[in-house]
Every structure is written in structure tokens, then in C-alpha cells.
PDB file of C-alpha atoms in Angstrom:
ATOM      1  CA  GLU A 179      83.936 104.802  93.311  1.00 54.00           C
ATOM      2  CA  GLU A 180      87.759 104.205  93.232  1.00 74.00           C
ATOM      3  CA  ASN A 181      90.080 106.738  93.001  1.00 86.00           C
ATOM      4  CA  LEU A 182      92.061 106.311  90.258  1.00 94.00           C
ATOM      5  CA  VAL A 183      95.455 104.441  91.229  1.00 95.00           C
ATOM      6  CA  LEU A 184      98.894 105.275  88.938  1.00 96.00           C
ATOM      7  CA  ILE A 185     102.144 102.976  88.177  1.00 97.00           C
ATOM      8  CA  LEU A 186     104.466 104.925  86.709  1.00 97.00           C
ATOM      9  CA  ASP A 187     107.966 103.228  85.705  1.00 96.00           C
ATOM     10  CA  GLN A 188     109.999 105.526  87.470  1.00 96.00           C
ATOM     11  CA  THR A 189     108.664 107.428  90.734  1.00 96.00           C
ATOM     12  CA  ILE A 190     110.750 109.930  92.494  1.00 96.00           C
ATOM     13  CA  PHE A 191     107.704 109.773  95.610  1.00 97.00           C
ATOM     14  CA  PHE A 192     108.538 108.234  98.350  1.00 95.00           C
ATOM     15  CA  PRO A 193     105.787 105.179  99.308  1.00 95.00           C
ATOM     16  CA  GLU A 194     104.605 105.197 103.192  1.00 92.00           C
ATOM     17  CA  GLY A 195     106.602 102.807 105.312  1.00 83.00           C
ATOM     18  CA  GLY A 196     109.064 102.433 107.843  1.00 77.00           C
ATOM     19  CA  GLY A 197     106.862 104.757 109.826  1.00 78.00           C
ATOM     20  CA  GLN A 198     107.068 107.559 108.354  1.00 85.00           C
ATOM     21  CA  SER A 199     104.060 108.674 105.777  1.00 90.00           C
ATOM     22  CA  SER A 200     104.406 109.005 102.187  1.00 95.00           C
ATOM     23  CA  ASP A 201     104.378 112.468  99.599  1.00 97.00           C
ATOM     24  CA  ILE A 202     102.177 114.206  97.852  1.00 98.00           C
ATOM     25  CA  GLY A 203     102.815 116.220  95.204  1.00 98.00           C
ATOM     26  CA  THR A 204     101.104 115.718  91.449  1.00 98.00           C
ATOM     27  CA  ILE A 205     101.967 114.005  88.219  1.00 97.00           C
ATOM     28  CA  SER A 206     100.976 116.353  85.034  1.00 95.00           C
ATOM     29  CA  ASP A 207      97.901 117.565  85.933  1.00 93.00           C
ATOM     30  CA  LEU A 208      96.399 114.810  89.014  1.00 96.00           C
ATOM     31  CA  THR A 209      96.953 115.118  92.627  1.00 97.00           C
ATOM     32  CA  VAL A 210      98.772 112.575  94.026  1.00 97.00           C
ATOM     33  CA  THR A 211      97.436 111.755  98.446  1.00 97.00           C
ATOM     34  CA  HIS A 212      99.248 108.634  99.034  1.00 96.00           C
ATOM     35  CA  VAL A 213     101.811 106.460  97.708  1.00 97.00           C
ATOM     36  CA  TYR A 214     101.938 103.307  98.756  1.00 96.00           C
ATOM     37  CA  GLU A 215     104.263  99.985  97.613  1.00 95.00           C
ATOM     38  CA  ASP A 216     102.678  96.277  97.670  1.00 93.00           C
ATOM     39  CA  LYS A 217     105.321  93.563  96.106  1.00 89.00           C
ATOM     40  CA  ASP A 218     106.853  95.415  93.105  1.00 88.00           C
ATOM     41  CA  TYR A 219     105.419  98.496  92.375  1.00 95.00           C
ATOM     42  CA  ILE A 220     104.766 101.665  93.842  1.00 97.00           C
ATOM     43  CA  TYR A 221     101.179 102.863  93.436  1.00 97.00           C
ATOM     44  CA  HIS A 222     100.238 106.868  93.375  1.00 97.00           C
ATOM     45  CA  ARG A 223      97.009 107.183  94.944  1.00 96.00           C
ATOM     46  CA  CYS A 224      94.914 110.753  93.268  1.00 96.00           C
ATOM     47  CA  VAL A 225      92.066 112.139  93.697  1.00 94.00           C
ATOM     48  CA  GLU A 226      90.576 112.516  90.742  1.00 92.00           C
ATOM     49  CA  LYS A 227      89.303 109.535  89.712  1.00 91.00           C
ATOM     50  CA  GLU A 228      89.512 109.652  85.757  1.00 88.00           C
ATOM     51  CA  SER A 229      92.569 110.985  83.784  1.00 91.00           C
ATOM     52  CA  GLU A 230      92.682 111.286  79.834  1.00 92.00           C
ATOM     53  CA  LEU A 231      95.958 109.509  80.309  1.00 92.00           C
ATOM     54  CA  SER A 232      96.577 106.198  78.350  1.00 93.00           C
ATOM     55  CA  ILE A 233      99.248 103.618  78.974  1.00 94.00           C
ATOM     56  CA  GLY A 234     102.581 104.820  77.373  1.00 95.00           C
ATOM     57  CA  ASP A 235     102.009 108.615  78.304  1.00 96.00           C
ATOM     58  CA  GLU A 236     105.066 110.644  79.404  1.00 96.00           C
ATOM     59  CA  VAL A 237     104.284 112.339  82.984  1.00 97.00           C
ATOM     60  CA  ASP A 238     106.038 115.344  84.534  1.00 97.00           C
ATOM     61  CA  ILE A 239     106.028 113.975  88.522  1.00 97.00           C
ATOM     62  CA  ALA A 240     106.432 116.892  91.391  1.00 98.00           C
ATOM     63  CA  ILE A 241     106.853 116.613  95.078  1.00 98.00           C
ATOM     64  CA  GLU A 242     104.940 118.595  97.312  1.00 98.00           C
ATOM     65  CA  TRP A 243     108.855 119.822  98.828  1.00 97.00           C
ATOM     66  CA  LYS A 244     107.253 121.026 102.260  1.00 97.00           C
ATOM     67  CA  HIS A 245     106.269 118.122 103.402  1.00 96.00           C
ATOM     68  CA  ARG A 246     108.452 115.816 102.386  1.00 96.00           C
ATOM     69  CA  PHE A 247     110.994 117.937 104.461  1.00 97.00           C
ATOM     70  CA  ASP A 248     108.838 118.280 107.094  1.00 96.00           C
ATOM     71  CA  ASN A 249     109.507 114.102 107.033  1.00 94.00           C
ATOM     72  CA  MET A 250     112.991 114.348 106.138  1.00 95.00           C
ATOM     73  CA  GLN A 251     113.763 116.212 109.654  1.00 96.00           C
ATOM     74  CA  ARG A 252     111.694 114.371 111.561  1.00 95.00           C
ATOM     75  CA  HIS A 253     112.599 110.956 110.643  1.00 93.00           C
ATOM     76  CA  CYS A 254     116.361 112.265 110.426  1.00 95.00           C
ATOM     77  CA  GLY A 255     116.187 113.673 114.124  1.00 96.00           C
ATOM     78  CA  GLU A 256     114.387 110.261 115.168  1.00 95.00           C
ATOM     79  CA  HIS A 257     117.428 108.720 114.121  1.00 93.00           C
ATOM     80  CA  ILE A 258     120.400 110.609 116.346  1.00 96.00           C
ATOM     81  CA  LEU A 259     117.777 110.472 119.161  1.00 97.00           C
ATOM     82  CA  SER A 260     117.446 107.056 118.933  1.00 95.00           C
ATOM     83  CA  GLY A 261     121.236 106.556 118.857  1.00 95.00           C
ATOM     84  CA  LYS A 262     121.875 108.308 121.151  1.00 96.00           C
ATOM     85  CA  PHE A 263     119.857 106.298 123.653  1.00 97.00           C
ATOM     86  CA  TYR A 264     121.403 103.699 122.656  1.00 94.00           C
ATOM     87  CA  GLU A 265     125.357 105.382 122.908  1.00 95.00           C
ATOM     88  CA  LEU A 266     124.433 106.442 126.229  1.00 96.00           C
ATOM     89  CA  PHE A 267     122.211 103.854 128.136  1.00 96.00           C
ATOM     90  CA  GLY A 268     121.953 101.198 125.779  1.00 95.00           C
ATOM     91  CA  GLY A 269     118.369 100.900 124.514  1.00 95.00           C
ATOM     92  CA  VAL A 270     117.205 100.007 121.285  1.00 94.00           C
ATOM     93  CA  ASN A 271     114.603 101.129 119.325  1.00 94.00           C
ATOM     94  CA  ARG A 272     111.991  98.473 119.126  1.00 93.00           C
ATOM     95  CA  GLY A 273     109.324 100.498 117.337  1.00 90.00           C
ATOM     96  CA  PHE A 274     109.124 104.383 115.383  1.00 90.00           C
ATOM     97  CA  HIS A 275     105.931 106.065 114.751  1.00 90.00           C
ATOM     98  CA  MET A 276     105.652 109.931 112.741  1.00 90.00           C
ATOM     99  CA  GLY A 277     102.355 110.669 114.072  1.00 88.00           C
ATOM    100  CA  GLU A 278     100.202 113.958 113.513  1.00 90.00           C
ATOM    101  CA  ASP A 279     100.545 115.969 116.407  1.00 93.00           C
ATOM    102  CA  TYR A 280     104.369 113.973 117.990  1.00 95.00           C
ATOM    103  CA  MET A 281     106.452 111.168 116.874  1.00 95.00           C
ATOM    104  CA  THR A 282     106.961 108.101 119.580  1.00 96.00           C
ATOM    105  CA  ILE A 283     110.378 105.753 119.482  1.00 96.00           C
ATOM    106  CA  ASP A 284     109.815 102.407 121.860  1.00 97.00           C
ATOM    107  CA  ILE A 285     113.175 102.014 123.717  1.00 97.00           C
ATOM    108  CA  SER A 286     113.913  98.622 125.084  1.00 96.00           C
ATOM    109  CA  LEU A 287     116.469  98.733 127.710  1.00 95.00           C
ATOM    110  CA  GLU A 288     118.184  95.352 126.815  1.00 87.00           C
ATOM    111  CA  GLU A 289     122.576  96.512 126.415  1.00 86.00           C
ATOM    112  CA  ASN A 290     123.486  97.749 129.172  1.00 89.00           C
ATOM    113  CA  PRO A 291     122.583  95.856 132.335  1.00 90.00           C
ATOM    114  CA  ALA A 292     123.033  98.667 134.350  1.00 93.00           C
ATOM    115  CA  TYR A 293     119.653 100.388 133.205  1.00 94.00           C
ATOM    116  CA  ASN A 294     116.211  99.145 134.142  1.00 93.00           C
ATOM    117  CA  LYS A 295     114.354 102.294 133.388  1.00 95.00           C
ATOM    118  CA  ILE A 296     114.374 105.690 131.647  1.00 97.00           C
ATOM    119  CA  THR A 297     114.323 108.760 133.792  1.00 97.00           C
ATOM    120  CA  TRP A 298     113.457 112.285 132.845  1.00 97.00           C
ATOM    121  CA  GLU A 299     117.207 112.400 133.139  1.00 97.00           C
ATOM    122  CA  MET A 300     118.465 110.374 131.256  1.00 97.00           C
ATOM    123  CA  ALA A 301     115.899 111.004 128.675  1.00 97.00           C
ATOM    124  CA  LYS A 302     117.043 115.567 128.533  1.00 98.00           C
ATOM    125  CA  GLU A 303     120.977 113.919 128.509  1.00 98.00           C
ATOM    126  CA  ALA A 304     119.761 112.120 125.258  1.00 98.00           C
ATOM    127  CA  GLU A 305     117.957 115.324 124.034  1.00 98.00           C
ATOM    128  CA  LEU A 306     121.124 116.938 124.167  1.00 98.00           C
ATOM    129  CA  ALA A 307     123.575 114.773 122.787  1.00 98.00           C
ATOM    130  CA  THR A 308     120.964 114.691 120.473  1.00 98.00           C
ATOM    131  CA  ASN A 309     120.750 118.082 119.453  1.00 98.00           C
ATOM    132  CA  GLU A 310     124.900 118.837 120.037  1.00 98.00           C
ATOM    133  CA  ALA A 311     124.683 116.458 116.746  1.00 97.00           C
ATOM    134  CA  ILE A 312     122.323 118.210 114.984  1.00 98.00           C
ATOM    135  CA  TRP A 313     124.667 121.946 115.527  1.00 97.00           C
ATOM    136  CA  ALA A 314     128.091 119.698 114.681  1.00 97.00           C
ATOM    137  CA  ASN A 315     126.005 119.274 111.010  1.00 97.00           C
ATOM    138  CA  LEU A 316     127.496 116.351 110.832  1.00 97.00           C
ATOM    139  CA  PRO A 317     127.238 114.508 107.338  1.00 96.00           C
ATOM    140  CA  VAL A 318     124.089 111.677 106.503  1.00 96.00           C
ATOM    141  CA  ILE A 319     125.433 109.376 104.384  1.00 95.00           C
ATOM    142  CA  THR A 320     123.458 106.717 102.431  1.00 93.00           C
ATOM    143  CA  ARG A 321     124.867 102.979 101.457  1.00 92.00           C
ATOM    144  CA  HIS A 322     123.861 100.417  99.901  1.00 93.00           C
ATOM    145  CA  TYR A 323     124.531  96.420 100.256  1.00 93.00           C
ATOM    146  CA  ASP A 324     123.893  93.554  97.985  1.00 92.00           C
ATOM    147  CA  ASN A 325     123.831  91.199 101.591  1.00 90.00           C
ATOM    148  CA  ARG A 326     123.718  90.900 105.054  1.00 88.00           C
ATOM    149  CA  GLN A 327     127.200  89.956 105.224  1.00 88.00           C
ATOM    150  CA  GLU A 328     128.971  93.173 103.203  1.00 88.00           C
ATOM    151  CA  ALA A 329     127.021  95.482 105.918  1.00 89.00           C
ATOM    152  CA  GLU A 330     128.305  93.885 108.907  1.00 86.00           C
ATOM    153  CA  HIS A 331     130.688  95.561 108.877  1.00 87.00           C
ATOM    154  CA  LEU A 332     129.851  98.645 110.047  1.00 90.00           C
ATOM    155  CA  PRO A 333     128.704 100.444 114.042  1.00 90.00           C
ATOM    156  CA  LEU A 334     125.072  99.500 113.476  1.00 91.00           C
ATOM    157  CA  ARG A 335     122.982  99.866 116.675  1.00 89.00           C
ATOM    158  CA  LYS A 336     121.057  97.251 115.164  1.00 86.00           C
ATOM    159  CA  ALA A 337     120.706  94.024 113.547  1.00 85.00           C
ATOM    160  CA  PRO A 338     119.074  94.456 109.259  1.00 85.00           C
ATOM    161  CA  ALA A 339     115.664  93.412 109.117  1.00 81.00           C
ATOM    162  CA  PHE A 340     116.368  91.656 105.827  1.00 83.00           C
ATOM    163  CA  ASP A 341     119.352  89.390 104.093  1.00 86.00           C
ATOM    164  CA  GLU A 342     119.447  91.633 100.565  1.00 87.00           C
ATOM    165  CA  ASP A 343     119.132  94.653  98.999  1.00 88.00           C
ATOM    166  CA  ILE A 344     119.879  96.606 102.605  1.00 92.00           C
ATOM    167  CA  SER A 345     120.553 101.367 102.722  1.00 92.00           C
ATOM    168  CA  ILE A 346     122.384 101.997 105.924  1.00 93.00           C
ATOM    169  CA  VAL A 347     121.992 105.864 106.552  1.00 93.00           C
ATOM    170  CA  CYS A 348     125.245 106.695 108.742  1.00 94.00           C
ATOM    171  CA  VAL A 349     124.955 110.154 110.336  1.00 96.00           C
ATOM    172  CA  GLY A 350     128.476 110.607 111.141  1.00 94.00           C
ATOM    173  CA  SER A 351     131.461 109.753 110.553  1.00 93.00           C
ATOM    174  CA  ILE A 352     131.680 105.410 110.368  1.00 90.00           C
ATOM    175  CA  GLU A 353     134.404 105.790 112.935  1.00 91.00           C
ATOM    176  CA  ASN A 354     131.788 107.801 115.313  1.00 90.00           C
ATOM    177  CA  PRO A 355     128.694 107.876 114.388  1.00 92.00           C
ATOM    178  CA  ALA A 356     125.946 109.617 115.828  1.00 93.00           C
ATOM    179  CA  ASP A 357     123.532 107.243 114.361  1.00 93.00           C
ATOM    180  CA  CYS A 358     124.123 104.205 112.095  1.00 93.00           C
ATOM    181  CA  VAL A 359     120.894 101.257 111.533  1.00 92.00           C
ATOM    182  CA  ALA A 360     119.032 100.034 108.123  1.00 91.00           C
ATOM    183  CA  CYS A 361     117.004 102.384 106.908  1.00 88.00           C
ATOM    184  CA  CYS A 362     114.583 103.361 103.657  1.00 85.00           C
ATOM    185  CA  GLY A 363     113.190 106.193 104.476  1.00 87.00           C
ATOM    186  CA  THR A 364     113.823 110.354 103.232  1.00 91.00           C
ATOM    187  CA  HIS A 365     116.830 112.275 104.981  1.00 93.00           C
ATOM    188  CA  PRO A 366     118.333 115.442 104.967  1.00 96.00           C
ATOM    189  CA  ALA A 367     122.479 115.835 103.249  1.00 96.00           C
ATOM    190  CA  THR A 368     123.613 116.953 106.805  1.00 97.00           C
ATOM    191  CA  SER A 369     122.453 117.127 110.564  1.00 97.00           C
ATOM    192  CA  GLY A 370     122.125 120.430 110.912  1.00 98.00           C
ATOM    193  CA  GLN A 371     118.816 120.737 108.532  1.00 98.00           C
ATOM    194  CA  VAL A 372     116.996 118.845 111.495  1.00 98.00           C
ATOM    195  CA  GLY A 373     117.076 122.557 113.476  1.00 98.00           C
ATOM    196  CA  ILE A 374     116.159 121.132 116.544  1.00 98.00           C
ATOM    197  CA  VAL A 375     114.982 117.724 118.653  1.00 98.00           C
ATOM    198  CA  LYS A 376     112.663 118.432 121.791  1.00 98.00           C
ATOM    199  CA  LEU A 377     111.643 115.485 123.851  1.00 98.00           C
ATOM    200  CA  TYR A 378     107.944 116.191 125.100  1.00 96.00           C
ATOM    201  CA  LYS A 379     107.867 113.121 127.781  1.00 97.00           C
ATOM    202  CA  VAL A 380     108.419 109.790 129.148  1.00 98.00           C
ATOM    203  CA  GLU A 381     106.669 106.653 129.622  1.00 97.00           C
ATOM    204  CA  PRO A 382     106.713 103.104 130.166  1.00 96.00           C
ATOM    205  CA  ASN A 383     105.070 100.971 127.794  1.00 95.00           C
ATOM    206  CA  LYS A 384     104.804  97.020 127.007  1.00 93.00           C
ATOM    207  CA  GLY A 385     108.067  96.322 129.018  1.00 93.00           C
ATOM    208  CA  MET A 386     109.557  99.090 126.948  1.00 96.00           C
ATOM    209  CA  PHE A 387     109.826 103.286 127.582  1.00 97.00           C
ATOM    210  CA  ARG A 388     107.967 104.744 125.453  1.00 97.00           C
ATOM    211  CA  ILE A 389     109.436 108.928 124.417  1.00 98.00           C
ATOM    212  CA  TYR A 390     107.525 111.401 122.766  1.00 98.00           C
ATOM    213  CA  SER A 391     109.337 114.074 121.066  1.00 98.00           C
ATOM    214  CA  GLU A 392     109.025 116.539 117.669  1.00 98.00           C
ATOM    215  CA  ALA A 393     111.990 117.409 115.487  1.00 97.00           C
ATOM    216  CA  GLY A 394     112.781 120.649 112.915  1.00 97.00           C
ATOM    217  CA  LYS A 395     109.644 123.373 112.371  1.00 95.00           C
ATOM    218  CA  ARG A 396     107.822 120.578 114.459  1.00 96.00           C
ATOM    219  CA  ALA A 397     109.554 120.921 117.415  1.00 96.00           C
ATOM    220  CA  PHE A 398     110.380 125.131 116.739  1.00 95.00           C
TER     221      PHE A 398
END
């Protein structure tokens, strides 16, 4: 039997996407376990199978902050780590996943011909540079642009995947960012809230290099 799924006219729940899991929480007395986006609608899947709610009702909604902050720490930590691999070695993030036990990013060495592999020493250099950006407590600012042309003046490490309605997340100043890339995920207001990023291992993967890491309380 299908679980109850709700659509609201506005929501604070982040739907699953971009390598990040969805928010969880409550809608009135209902427990929300998964939120996803399909076309122009955001669907809130609940534990319950039925409810006394009717279309047009006003509801109180709340996200579970512990889960959201965990996602924010991890997502922003990945941003900075990817930015440093790009800055130091010309490595481009071609894949990202936030798993239950670790995060992975797939780095393609395509921007700087001086590098054709990522050694553990290179990874440790990127790890240290990432944590230095965290300790600098840089501002994390999201800017919205109507189209690709407006966004392309920023120092992006990767071209946006969309042509319109683009959000650019920048860690630090535009003149010298720790990272600057299009992203729809959730992030803290400052890099310091990430706490720490820790690398676990590096391995070749499909012509790229897969970096295993963790951030925030999980890394601690």
C-alpha cells in the first residue's frame, strides 16, 4: 500500500538531488521520511498511510535540524575539497555521492597536463588546503542568476549544466574563492561550520580518481 504523499504550496524541505539526501521532519502530526522533486512539484513522503488533512489546509512544517546540518557540513566540505583539487592540480569533479559511511568525488585530471594521477601526497596537500579554508571561516554565499550568460563572469571551476535559473555557491571572495560552482544543495553560512574534512583513500576509477572523504561531525 502506498504511503501518504503531500504537496505543499511552499516548503522548507530540501528534495533529494545533486548527490545529497533529502530533508526529513514533520508536517503537522505526520512524519516525513523522504522528499523528492518531479517536474515542477516537490513531494513529501510520510510514514503514515492516511491523514485527516484536506486540500487547502494550513500545516506546520519542521525539518530535523541534526540531519540538515549534517548534510550542510558534508556538502560544503565536498565543495571546498573539489575547489582545492581544481586549484592545485586542475582536477575537475565529475561525480559526487554522499553515502552512509563516506562521501566520494570522482576527479578527472583534464585541466593541467602536468598531472596524470593523484598520489596520496597530492591528496594530503588538497586536504590541508581544504581545512585551511575551513579555519579561515570564509563566507558561503549563494547568488541567483536568470541565465548562463549572467553567471559566467564568476570564476567557476565547472560550466553550469543549465541555461537558466542558476544558483552559484561561492566560498570566500569572488576574487579568490576557495570554491565557486553551480549548486542547488544546502550549505552553512560560513566555511568554519564545516569543522573538518578528512580524506580516507584515493583510488583509480574509470579513467578518473575517486576520493573517499568525510566532513563535519562524521569526520571528527
